[in-house]
PDB file of C-alpha atoms in Angstrom:
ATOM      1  CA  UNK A 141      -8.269  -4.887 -22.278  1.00  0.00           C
ATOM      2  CA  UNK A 142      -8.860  -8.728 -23.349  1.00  0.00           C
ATOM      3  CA  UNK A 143     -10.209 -11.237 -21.235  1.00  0.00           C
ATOM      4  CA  UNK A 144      -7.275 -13.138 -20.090  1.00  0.00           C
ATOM      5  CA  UNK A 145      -8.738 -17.043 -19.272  1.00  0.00           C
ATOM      6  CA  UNK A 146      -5.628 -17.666 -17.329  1.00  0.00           C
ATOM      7  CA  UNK A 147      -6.219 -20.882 -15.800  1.00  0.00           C
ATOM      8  CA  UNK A 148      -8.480 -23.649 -16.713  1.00  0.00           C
ATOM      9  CA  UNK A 149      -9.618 -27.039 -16.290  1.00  0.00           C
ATOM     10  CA  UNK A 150      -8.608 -29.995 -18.023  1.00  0.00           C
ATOM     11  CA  UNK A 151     -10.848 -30.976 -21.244  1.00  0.00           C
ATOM     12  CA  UNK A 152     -12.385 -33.967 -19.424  1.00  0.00           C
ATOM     13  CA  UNK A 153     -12.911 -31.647 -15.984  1.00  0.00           C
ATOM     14  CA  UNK A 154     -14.412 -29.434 -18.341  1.00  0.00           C
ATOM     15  CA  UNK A 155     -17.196 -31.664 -19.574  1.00  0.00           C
ATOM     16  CA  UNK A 156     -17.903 -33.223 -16.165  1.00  0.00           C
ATOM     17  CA  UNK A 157     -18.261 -30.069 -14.823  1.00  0.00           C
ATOM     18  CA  UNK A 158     -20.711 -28.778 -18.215  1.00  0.00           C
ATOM     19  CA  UNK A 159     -22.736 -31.866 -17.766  1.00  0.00           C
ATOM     20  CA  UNK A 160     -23.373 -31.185 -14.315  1.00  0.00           C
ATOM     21  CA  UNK A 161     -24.621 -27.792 -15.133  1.00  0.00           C
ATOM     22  CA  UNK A 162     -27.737 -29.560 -17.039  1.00  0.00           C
ATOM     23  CA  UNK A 163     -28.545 -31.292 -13.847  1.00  0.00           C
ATOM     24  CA  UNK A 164     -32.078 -28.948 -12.818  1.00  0.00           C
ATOM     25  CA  UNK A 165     -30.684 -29.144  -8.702  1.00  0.00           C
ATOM     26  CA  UNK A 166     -26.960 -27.770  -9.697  1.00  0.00           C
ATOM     27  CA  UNK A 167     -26.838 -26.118  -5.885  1.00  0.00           C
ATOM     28  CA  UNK A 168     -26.804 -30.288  -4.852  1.00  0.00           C
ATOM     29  CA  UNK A 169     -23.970 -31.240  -6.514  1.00  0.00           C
ATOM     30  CA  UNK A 170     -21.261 -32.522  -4.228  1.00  0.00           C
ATOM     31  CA  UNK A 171     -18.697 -30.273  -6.072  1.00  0.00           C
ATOM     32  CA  UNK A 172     -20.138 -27.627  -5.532  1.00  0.00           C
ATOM     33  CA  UNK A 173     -20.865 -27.632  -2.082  1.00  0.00           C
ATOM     34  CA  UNK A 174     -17.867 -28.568  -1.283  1.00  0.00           C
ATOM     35  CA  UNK A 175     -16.594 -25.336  -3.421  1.00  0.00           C
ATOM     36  CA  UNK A 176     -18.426 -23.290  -1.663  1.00  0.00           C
ATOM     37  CA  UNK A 177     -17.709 -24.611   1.900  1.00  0.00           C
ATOM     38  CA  UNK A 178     -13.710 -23.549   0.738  1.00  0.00           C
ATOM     39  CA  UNK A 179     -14.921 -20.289   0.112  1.00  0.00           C
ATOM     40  CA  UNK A 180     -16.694 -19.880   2.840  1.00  0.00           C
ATOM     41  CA  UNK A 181     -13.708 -21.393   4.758  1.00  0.00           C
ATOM     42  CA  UNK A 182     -11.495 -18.875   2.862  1.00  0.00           C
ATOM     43  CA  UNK A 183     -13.791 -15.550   3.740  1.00  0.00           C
ATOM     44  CA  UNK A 184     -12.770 -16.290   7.656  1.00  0.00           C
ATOM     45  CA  UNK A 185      -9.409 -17.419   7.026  1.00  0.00           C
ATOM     46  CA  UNK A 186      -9.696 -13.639   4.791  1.00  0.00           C
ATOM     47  CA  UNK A 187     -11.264 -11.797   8.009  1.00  0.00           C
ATOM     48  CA  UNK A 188      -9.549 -13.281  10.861  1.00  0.00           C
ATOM     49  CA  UNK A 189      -5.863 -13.427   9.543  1.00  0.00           C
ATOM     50  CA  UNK A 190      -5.352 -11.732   6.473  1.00  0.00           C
ATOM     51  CA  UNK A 191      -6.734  -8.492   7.065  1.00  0.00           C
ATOM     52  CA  UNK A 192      -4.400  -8.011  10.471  1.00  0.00           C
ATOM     53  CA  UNK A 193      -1.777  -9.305   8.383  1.00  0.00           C
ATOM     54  CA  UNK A 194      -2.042  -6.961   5.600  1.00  0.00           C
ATOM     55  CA  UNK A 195      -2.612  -3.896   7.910  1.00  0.00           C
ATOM     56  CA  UNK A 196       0.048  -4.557   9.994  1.00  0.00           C
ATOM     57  CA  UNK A 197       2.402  -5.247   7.274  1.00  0.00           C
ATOM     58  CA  UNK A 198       1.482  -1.817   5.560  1.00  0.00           C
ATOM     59  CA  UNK A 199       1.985   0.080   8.617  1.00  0.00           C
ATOM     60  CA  UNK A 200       5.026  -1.523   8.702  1.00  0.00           C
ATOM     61  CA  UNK A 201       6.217  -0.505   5.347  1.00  0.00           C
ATOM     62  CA  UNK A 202       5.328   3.232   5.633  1.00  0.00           C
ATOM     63  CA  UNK A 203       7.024   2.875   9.215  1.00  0.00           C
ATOM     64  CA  UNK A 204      10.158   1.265   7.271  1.00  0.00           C
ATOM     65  CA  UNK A 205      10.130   3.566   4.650  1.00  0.00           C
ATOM     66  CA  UNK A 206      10.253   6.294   7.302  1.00  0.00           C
ATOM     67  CA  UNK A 207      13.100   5.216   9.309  1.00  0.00           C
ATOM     68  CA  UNK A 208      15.621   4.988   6.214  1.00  0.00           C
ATOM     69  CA  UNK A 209      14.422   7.712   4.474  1.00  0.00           C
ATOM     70  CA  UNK A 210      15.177   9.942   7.638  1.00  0.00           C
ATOM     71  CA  UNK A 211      18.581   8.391   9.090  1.00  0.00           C
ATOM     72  CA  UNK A 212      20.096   7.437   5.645  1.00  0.00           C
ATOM     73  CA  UNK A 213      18.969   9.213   2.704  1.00  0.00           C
ATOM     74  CA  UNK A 214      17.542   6.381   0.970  1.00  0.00           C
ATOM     75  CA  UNK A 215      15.695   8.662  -1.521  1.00  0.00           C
ATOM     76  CA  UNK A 216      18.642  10.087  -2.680  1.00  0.00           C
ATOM     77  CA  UNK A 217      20.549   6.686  -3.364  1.00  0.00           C
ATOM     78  CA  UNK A 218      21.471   5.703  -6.975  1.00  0.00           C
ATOM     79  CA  UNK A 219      19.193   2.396  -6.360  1.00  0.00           C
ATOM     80  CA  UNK A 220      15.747   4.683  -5.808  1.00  0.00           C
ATOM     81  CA  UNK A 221      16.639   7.297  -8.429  1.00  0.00           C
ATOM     82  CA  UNK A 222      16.976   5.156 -10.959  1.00  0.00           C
ATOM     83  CA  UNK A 223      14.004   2.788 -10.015  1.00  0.00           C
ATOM     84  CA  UNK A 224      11.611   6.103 -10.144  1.00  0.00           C
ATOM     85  CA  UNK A 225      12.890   7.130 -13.239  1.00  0.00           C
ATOM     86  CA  UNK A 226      11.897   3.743 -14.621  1.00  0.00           C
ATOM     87  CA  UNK A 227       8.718   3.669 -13.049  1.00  0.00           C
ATOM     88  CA  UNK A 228       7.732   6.973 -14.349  1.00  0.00           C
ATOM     89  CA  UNK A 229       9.084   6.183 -17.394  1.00  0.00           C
ATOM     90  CA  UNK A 230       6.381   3.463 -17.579  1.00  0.00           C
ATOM     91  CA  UNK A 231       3.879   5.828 -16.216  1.00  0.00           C
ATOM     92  CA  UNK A 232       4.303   8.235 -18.955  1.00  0.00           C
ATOM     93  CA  UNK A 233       4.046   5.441 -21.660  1.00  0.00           C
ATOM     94  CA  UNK A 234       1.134   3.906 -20.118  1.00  0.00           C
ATOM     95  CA  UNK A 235      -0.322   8.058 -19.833  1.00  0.00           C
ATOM     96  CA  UNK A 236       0.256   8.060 -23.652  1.00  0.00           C
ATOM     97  CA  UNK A 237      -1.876   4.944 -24.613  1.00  0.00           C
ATOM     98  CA  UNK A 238       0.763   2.934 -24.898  1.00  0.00           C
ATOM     99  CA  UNK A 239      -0.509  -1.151 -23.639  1.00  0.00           C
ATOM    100  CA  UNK A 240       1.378  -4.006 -24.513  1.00  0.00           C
ATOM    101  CA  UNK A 241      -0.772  -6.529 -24.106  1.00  0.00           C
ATOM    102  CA  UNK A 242       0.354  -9.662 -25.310  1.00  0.00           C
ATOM    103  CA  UNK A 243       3.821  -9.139 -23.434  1.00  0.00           C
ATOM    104  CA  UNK A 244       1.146  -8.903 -20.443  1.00  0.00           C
ATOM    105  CA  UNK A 245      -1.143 -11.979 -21.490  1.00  0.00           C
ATOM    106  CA  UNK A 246       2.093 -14.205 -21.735  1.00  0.00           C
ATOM    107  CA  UNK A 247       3.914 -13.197 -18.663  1.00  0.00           C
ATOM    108  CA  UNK A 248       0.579 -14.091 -16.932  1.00  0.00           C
ATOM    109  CA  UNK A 249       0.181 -17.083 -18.585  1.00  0.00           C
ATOM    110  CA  UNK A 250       3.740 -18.030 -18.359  1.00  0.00           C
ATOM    111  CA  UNK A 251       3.761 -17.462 -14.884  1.00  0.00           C
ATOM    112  CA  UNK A 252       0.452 -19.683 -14.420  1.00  0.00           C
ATOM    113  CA  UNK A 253       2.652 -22.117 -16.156  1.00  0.00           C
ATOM    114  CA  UNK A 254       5.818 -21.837 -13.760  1.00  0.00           C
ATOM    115  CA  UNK A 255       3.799 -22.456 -11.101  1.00  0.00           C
ATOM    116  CA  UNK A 256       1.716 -25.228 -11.873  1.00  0.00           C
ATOM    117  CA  UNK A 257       5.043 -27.272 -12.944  1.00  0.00           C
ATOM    118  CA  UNK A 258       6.160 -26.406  -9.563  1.00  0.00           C
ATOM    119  CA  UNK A 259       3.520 -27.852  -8.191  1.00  0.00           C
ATOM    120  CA  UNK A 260       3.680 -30.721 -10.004  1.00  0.00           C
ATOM    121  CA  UNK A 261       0.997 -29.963 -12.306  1.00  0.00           C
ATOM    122  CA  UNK A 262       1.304 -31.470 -15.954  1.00  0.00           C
ATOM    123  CA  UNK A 263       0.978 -28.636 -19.083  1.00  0.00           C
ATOM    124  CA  UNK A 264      -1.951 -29.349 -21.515  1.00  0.00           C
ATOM    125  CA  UNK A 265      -2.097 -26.615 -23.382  1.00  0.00           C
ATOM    126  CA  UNK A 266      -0.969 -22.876 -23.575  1.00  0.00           C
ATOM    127  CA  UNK A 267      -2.193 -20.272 -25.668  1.00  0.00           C
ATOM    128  CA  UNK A 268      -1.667 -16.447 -25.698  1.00  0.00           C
ATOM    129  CA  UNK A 269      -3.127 -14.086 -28.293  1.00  0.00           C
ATOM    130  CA  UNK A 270      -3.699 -10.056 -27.990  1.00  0.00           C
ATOM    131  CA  UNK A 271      -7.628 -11.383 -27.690  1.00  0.00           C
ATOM    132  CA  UNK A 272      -6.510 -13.295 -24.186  1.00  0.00           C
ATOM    133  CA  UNK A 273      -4.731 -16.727 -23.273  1.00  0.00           C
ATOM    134  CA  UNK A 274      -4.947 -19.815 -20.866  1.00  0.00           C
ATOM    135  CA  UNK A 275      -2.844 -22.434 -19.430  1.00  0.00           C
ATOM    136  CA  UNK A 276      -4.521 -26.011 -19.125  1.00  0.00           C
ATOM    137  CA  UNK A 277      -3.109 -28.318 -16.783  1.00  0.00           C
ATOM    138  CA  UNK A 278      -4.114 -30.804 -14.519  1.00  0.00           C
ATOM    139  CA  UNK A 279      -3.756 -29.430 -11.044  1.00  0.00           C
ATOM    140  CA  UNK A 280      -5.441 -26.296  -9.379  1.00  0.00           C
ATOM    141  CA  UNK A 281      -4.448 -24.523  -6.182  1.00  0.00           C
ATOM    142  CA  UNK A 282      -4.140 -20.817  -4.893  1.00  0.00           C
ATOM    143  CA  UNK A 283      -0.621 -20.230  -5.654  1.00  0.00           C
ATOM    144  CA  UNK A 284      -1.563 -21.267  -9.286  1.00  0.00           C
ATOM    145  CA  UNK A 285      -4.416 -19.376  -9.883  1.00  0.00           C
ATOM    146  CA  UNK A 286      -3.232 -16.032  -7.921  1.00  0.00           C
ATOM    147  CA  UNK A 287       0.523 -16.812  -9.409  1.00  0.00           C
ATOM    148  CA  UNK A 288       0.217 -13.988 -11.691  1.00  0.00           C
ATOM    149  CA  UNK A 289      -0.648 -11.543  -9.135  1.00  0.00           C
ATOM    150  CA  UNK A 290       1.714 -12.202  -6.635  1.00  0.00           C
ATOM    151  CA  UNK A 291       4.861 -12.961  -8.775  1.00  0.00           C
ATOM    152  CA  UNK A 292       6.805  -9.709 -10.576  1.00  0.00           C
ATOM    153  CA  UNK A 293       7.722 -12.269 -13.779  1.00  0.00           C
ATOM    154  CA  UNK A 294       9.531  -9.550 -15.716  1.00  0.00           C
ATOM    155  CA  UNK A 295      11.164  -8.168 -13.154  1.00  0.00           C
ATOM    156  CA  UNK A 296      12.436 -11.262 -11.818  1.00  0.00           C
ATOM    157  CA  UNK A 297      14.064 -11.842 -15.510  1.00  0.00           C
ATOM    158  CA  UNK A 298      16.031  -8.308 -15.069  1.00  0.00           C
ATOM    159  CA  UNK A 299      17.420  -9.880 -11.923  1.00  0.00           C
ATOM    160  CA  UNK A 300      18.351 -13.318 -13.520  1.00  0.00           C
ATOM    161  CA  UNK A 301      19.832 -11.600 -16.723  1.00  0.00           C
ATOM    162  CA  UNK A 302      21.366  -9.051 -14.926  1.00  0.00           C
ATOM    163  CA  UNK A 303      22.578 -11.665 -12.217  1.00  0.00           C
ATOM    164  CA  UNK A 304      24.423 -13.752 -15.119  1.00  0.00           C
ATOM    165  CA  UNK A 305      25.978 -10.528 -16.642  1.00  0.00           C
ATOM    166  CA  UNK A 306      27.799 -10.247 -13.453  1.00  0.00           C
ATOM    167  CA  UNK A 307      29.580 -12.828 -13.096  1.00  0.00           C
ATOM    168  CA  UNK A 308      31.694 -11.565 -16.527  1.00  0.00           C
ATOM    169  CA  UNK A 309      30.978  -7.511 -16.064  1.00  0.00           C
ATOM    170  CA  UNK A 310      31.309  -5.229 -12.798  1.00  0.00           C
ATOM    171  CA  UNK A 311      27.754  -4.129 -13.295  1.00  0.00           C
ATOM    172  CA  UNK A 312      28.838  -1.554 -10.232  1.00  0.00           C
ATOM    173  CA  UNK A 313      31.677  -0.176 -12.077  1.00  0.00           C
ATOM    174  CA  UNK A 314      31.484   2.921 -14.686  1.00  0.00           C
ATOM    175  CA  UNK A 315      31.995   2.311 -17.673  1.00  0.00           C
ATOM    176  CA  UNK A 316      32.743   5.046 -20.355  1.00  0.00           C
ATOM    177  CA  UNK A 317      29.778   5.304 -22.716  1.00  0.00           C
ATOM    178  CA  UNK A 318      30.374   7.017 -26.004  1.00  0.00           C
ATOM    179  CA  UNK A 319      27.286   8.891 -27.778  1.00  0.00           C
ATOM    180  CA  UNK A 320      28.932  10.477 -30.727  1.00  0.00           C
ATOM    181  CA  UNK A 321      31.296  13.657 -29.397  1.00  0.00           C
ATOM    182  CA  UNK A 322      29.522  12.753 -26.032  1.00  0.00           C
ATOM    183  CA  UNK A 323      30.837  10.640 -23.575  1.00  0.00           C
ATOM    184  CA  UNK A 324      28.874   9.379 -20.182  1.00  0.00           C
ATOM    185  CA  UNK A 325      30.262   7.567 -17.115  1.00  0.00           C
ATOM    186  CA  UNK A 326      27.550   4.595 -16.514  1.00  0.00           C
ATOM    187  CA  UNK A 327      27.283   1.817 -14.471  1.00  0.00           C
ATOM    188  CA  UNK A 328      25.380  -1.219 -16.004  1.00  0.00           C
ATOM    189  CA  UNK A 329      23.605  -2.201 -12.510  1.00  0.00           C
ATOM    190  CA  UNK A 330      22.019   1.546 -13.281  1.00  0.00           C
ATOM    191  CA  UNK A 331      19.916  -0.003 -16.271  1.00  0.00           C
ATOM    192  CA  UNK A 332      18.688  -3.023 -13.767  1.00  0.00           C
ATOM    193  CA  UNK A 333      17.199  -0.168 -11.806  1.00  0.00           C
ATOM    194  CA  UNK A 334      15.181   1.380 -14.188  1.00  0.00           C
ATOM    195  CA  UNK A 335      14.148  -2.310 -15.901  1.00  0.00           C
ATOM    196  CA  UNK A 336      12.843  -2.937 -12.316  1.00  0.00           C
ATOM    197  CA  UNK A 337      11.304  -0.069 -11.841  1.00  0.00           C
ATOM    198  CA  UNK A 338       9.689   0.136 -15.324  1.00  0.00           C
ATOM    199  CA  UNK A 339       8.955  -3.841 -15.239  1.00  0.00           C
ATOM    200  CA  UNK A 340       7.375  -3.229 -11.771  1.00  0.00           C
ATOM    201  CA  UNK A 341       5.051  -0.700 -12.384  1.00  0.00           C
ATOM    202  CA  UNK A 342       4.299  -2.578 -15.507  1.00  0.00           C
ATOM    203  CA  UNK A 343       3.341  -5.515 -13.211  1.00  0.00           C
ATOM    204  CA  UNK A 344       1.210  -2.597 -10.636  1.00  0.00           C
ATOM    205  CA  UNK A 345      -0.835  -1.145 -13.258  1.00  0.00           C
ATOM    206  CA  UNK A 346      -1.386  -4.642 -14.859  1.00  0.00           C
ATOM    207  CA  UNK A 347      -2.538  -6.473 -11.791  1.00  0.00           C
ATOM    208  CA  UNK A 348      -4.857  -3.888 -10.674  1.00  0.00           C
ATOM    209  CA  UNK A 349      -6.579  -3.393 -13.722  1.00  0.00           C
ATOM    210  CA  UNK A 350      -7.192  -7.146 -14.047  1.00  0.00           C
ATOM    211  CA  UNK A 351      -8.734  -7.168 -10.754  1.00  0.00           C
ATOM    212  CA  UNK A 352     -10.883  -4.565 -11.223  1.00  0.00           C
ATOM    213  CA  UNK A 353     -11.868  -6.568 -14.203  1.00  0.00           C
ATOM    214  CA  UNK A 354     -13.031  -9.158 -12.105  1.00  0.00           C
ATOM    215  CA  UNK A 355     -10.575 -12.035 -13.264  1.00  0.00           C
ATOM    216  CA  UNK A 356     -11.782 -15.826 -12.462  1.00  0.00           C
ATOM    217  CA  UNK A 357      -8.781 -16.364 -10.974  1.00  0.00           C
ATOM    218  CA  UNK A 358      -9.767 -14.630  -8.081  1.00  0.00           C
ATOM    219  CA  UNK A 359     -13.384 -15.469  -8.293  1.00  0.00           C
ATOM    220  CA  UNK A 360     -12.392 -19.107  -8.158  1.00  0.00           C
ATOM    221  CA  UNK A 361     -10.522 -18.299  -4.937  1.00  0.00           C
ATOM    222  CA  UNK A 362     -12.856 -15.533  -3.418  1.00  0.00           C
ATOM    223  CA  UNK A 363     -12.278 -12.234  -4.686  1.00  0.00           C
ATOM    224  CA  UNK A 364     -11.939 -11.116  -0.692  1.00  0.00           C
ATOM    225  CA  UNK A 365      -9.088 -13.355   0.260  1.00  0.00           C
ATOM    226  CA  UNK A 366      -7.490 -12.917  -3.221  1.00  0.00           C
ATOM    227  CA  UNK A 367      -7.625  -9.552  -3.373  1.00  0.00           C
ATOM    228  CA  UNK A 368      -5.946  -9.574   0.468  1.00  0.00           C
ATOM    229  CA  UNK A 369      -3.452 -12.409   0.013  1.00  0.00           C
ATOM    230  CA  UNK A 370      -2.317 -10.339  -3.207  1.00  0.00           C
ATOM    231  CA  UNK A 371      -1.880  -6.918  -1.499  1.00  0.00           C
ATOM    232  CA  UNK A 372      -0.080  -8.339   1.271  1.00  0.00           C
ATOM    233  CA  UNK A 373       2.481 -10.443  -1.172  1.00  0.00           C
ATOM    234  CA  UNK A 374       2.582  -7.676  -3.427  1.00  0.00           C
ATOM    235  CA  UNK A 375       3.617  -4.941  -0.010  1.00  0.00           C
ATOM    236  CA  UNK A 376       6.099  -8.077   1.210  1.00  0.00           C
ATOM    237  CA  UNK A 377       7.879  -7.540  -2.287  1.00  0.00           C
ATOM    238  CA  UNK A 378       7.861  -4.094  -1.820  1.00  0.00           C
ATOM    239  CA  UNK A 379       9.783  -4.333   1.246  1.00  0.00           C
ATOM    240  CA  UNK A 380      12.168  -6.719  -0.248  1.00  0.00           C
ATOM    241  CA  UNK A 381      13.024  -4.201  -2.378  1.00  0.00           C
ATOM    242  CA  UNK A 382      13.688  -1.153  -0.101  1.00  0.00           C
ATOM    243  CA  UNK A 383      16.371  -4.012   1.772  1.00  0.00           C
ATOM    244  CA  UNK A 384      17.999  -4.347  -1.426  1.00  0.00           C
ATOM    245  CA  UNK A 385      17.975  -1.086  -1.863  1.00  0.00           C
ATOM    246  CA  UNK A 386      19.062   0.444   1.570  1.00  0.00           C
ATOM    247  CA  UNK A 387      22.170   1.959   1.632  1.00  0.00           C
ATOM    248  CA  UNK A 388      23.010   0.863   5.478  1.00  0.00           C
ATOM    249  CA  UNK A 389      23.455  -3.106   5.526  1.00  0.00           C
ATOM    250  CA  UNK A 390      21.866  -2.729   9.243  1.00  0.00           C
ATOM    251  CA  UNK A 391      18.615  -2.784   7.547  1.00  0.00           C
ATOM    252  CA  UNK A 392      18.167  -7.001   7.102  1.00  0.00           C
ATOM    253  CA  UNK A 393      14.974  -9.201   7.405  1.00  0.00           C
ATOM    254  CA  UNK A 394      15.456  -9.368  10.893  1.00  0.00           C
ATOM    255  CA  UNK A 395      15.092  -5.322  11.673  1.00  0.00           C
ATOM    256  CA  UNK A 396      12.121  -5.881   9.630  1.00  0.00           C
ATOM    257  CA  UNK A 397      10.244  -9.161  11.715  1.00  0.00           C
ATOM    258  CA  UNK A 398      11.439  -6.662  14.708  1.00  0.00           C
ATOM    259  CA  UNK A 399      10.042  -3.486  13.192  1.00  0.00           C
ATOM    260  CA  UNK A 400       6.511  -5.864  12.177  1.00  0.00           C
ATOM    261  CA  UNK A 401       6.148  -7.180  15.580  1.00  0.00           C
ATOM    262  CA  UNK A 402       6.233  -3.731  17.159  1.00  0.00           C
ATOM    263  CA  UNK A 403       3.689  -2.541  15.488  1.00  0.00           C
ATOM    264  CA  UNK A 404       1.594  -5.672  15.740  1.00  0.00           C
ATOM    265  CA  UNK A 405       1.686  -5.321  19.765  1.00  0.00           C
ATOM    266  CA  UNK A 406       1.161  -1.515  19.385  1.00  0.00           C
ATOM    267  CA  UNK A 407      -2.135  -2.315  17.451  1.00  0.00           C
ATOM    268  CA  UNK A 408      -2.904  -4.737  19.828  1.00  0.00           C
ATOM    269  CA  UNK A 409      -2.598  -2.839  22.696  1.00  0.00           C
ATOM    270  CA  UNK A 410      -4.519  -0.424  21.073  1.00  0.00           C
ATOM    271  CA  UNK A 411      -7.470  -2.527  20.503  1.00  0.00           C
ATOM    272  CA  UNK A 412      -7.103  -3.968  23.813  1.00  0.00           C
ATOM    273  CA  UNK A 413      -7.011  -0.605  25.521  1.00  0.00           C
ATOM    274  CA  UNK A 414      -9.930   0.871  23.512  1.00  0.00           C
ATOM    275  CA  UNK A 415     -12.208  -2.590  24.039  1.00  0.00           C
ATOM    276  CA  UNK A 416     -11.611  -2.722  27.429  1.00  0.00           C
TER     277      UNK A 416
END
């Protein structure tokens, strides 16, 4: 897989930064001891609050997954179906070999991009290539450097696309599909399943294998808290997508803060108990 750059400084940040690499007592520099008092500040933020957080919010998940798969069936819904057909379609492409990498290297960049003009950042370059890619720009954060991580890009475009298609086509409607002497009854919104699921596991496989290739982006960050922060986001989609997904409309955000704070007390009271 190519070294995807990502994210990087501005030219001039650049050769601030390169001349104060020939300076013999680097460690001094006030830049970088103030970089590595955010890191430092990051690790606790990482230990203290993220790891509860993501725990609790995967317990939740399996706990959520549990309760709909039991009362309502949500494995056998049209929505799940077709999303695992996608996924494994995906799967079994990625099995065979198959890695498209500079539809990967520009969604990453691309979504670097999004970001940073979100944040207000100004573009000053781009560049993707099947060798890697970058985005230079003027402003740096977490949510720009991690962006790629935490945000689905392709499978937000199925949503948008499909979203526009209908407001002219019942995408929940069949529609006769002709194949020859064959003819099938489809819906359209069937096809948005299986982009999402095939786009999503696109974006799984993806994201972990750039983190196990030890990306700067989460360097710059601290691969512990970036590695957290992006599971947690990344298990928070996941259970946006069962919502959609569920069958029984009683399932909304708030069964789910209800469902999360249970089992935050119920660890709680564990640790308490077992402390004490």
């Amino acid at each position: 897989m190519p070294t995807v750059t990502n994210y990087r400084l501005p030219t001039k940040q650049r050769q601030v930064r390169q001349r104060g690499k020939a300076v013999a007592n680097v460690r001094n520099n006030v830049e970088a001891v103030k970089h590595r008092r955010v890191l430092g500040m990051k690790k606790w933020i990482g230990v203290l609050v993220l790891v509860p957080l993501a725990l609790i919010t995967f317990v939740t998940m399996l706990k959520f997954f549990g309760r709909i798969s039991s009362r309502h069936g949500l494995w056998r819904s049209e929505e799940v179906i077709f999303f695992g057909a996608g996924t494994l379609a995906w799967t079994a492409a990625y099995l065979a070999g198959w890695r498209p990498i500079v539809s990967y290297v520009f969604g990453h960049e691309l979504s670097h991009l999004i970001v940073a003009k979100l944040c207000g950042g100004k573009i000053l370059d781009f560049h993707v290539s099947a060798k890697g890619g970058y985005v230079e720009t003027d402003k740096s954060n977490t949510a720009i450097s991690l962006a790629p991580y935490l945000i689905p890009l392709y499978s937000i475009v199925a949503m948008i696309i499909f979203g526009l298609l209908g407001i002219f086509v019942q995408l929940d409607t069949a529609h006769a599909l002709h194949l020859g002497r064959l003819t099938l009854n489809a819906k359209p919104v069937w096809l948005l399943y299986l982009l999402m699921g095939f786009t999503w596991a696109f974006h799984l496989t993806f994201t972990i294998t750039t983190i196990r290739a030890e990306q700067g982006d989460l360097k710059r960050n601290g691969e512990f808290f970036s590695t957290l922060l992006i599971f947690i986001i990344n298990v928070v989609l996941v259970l946006g997508l069962v919502l959609i997904a569920s069958p029984n409309p009683d399932f909304s955000v708030a069964e789910v803060f209800r469902c999360w704070f249970g089992v935050a007390s119920s660890i709680v009271g564990w640790l308490f108990s077992f402390l004490t």
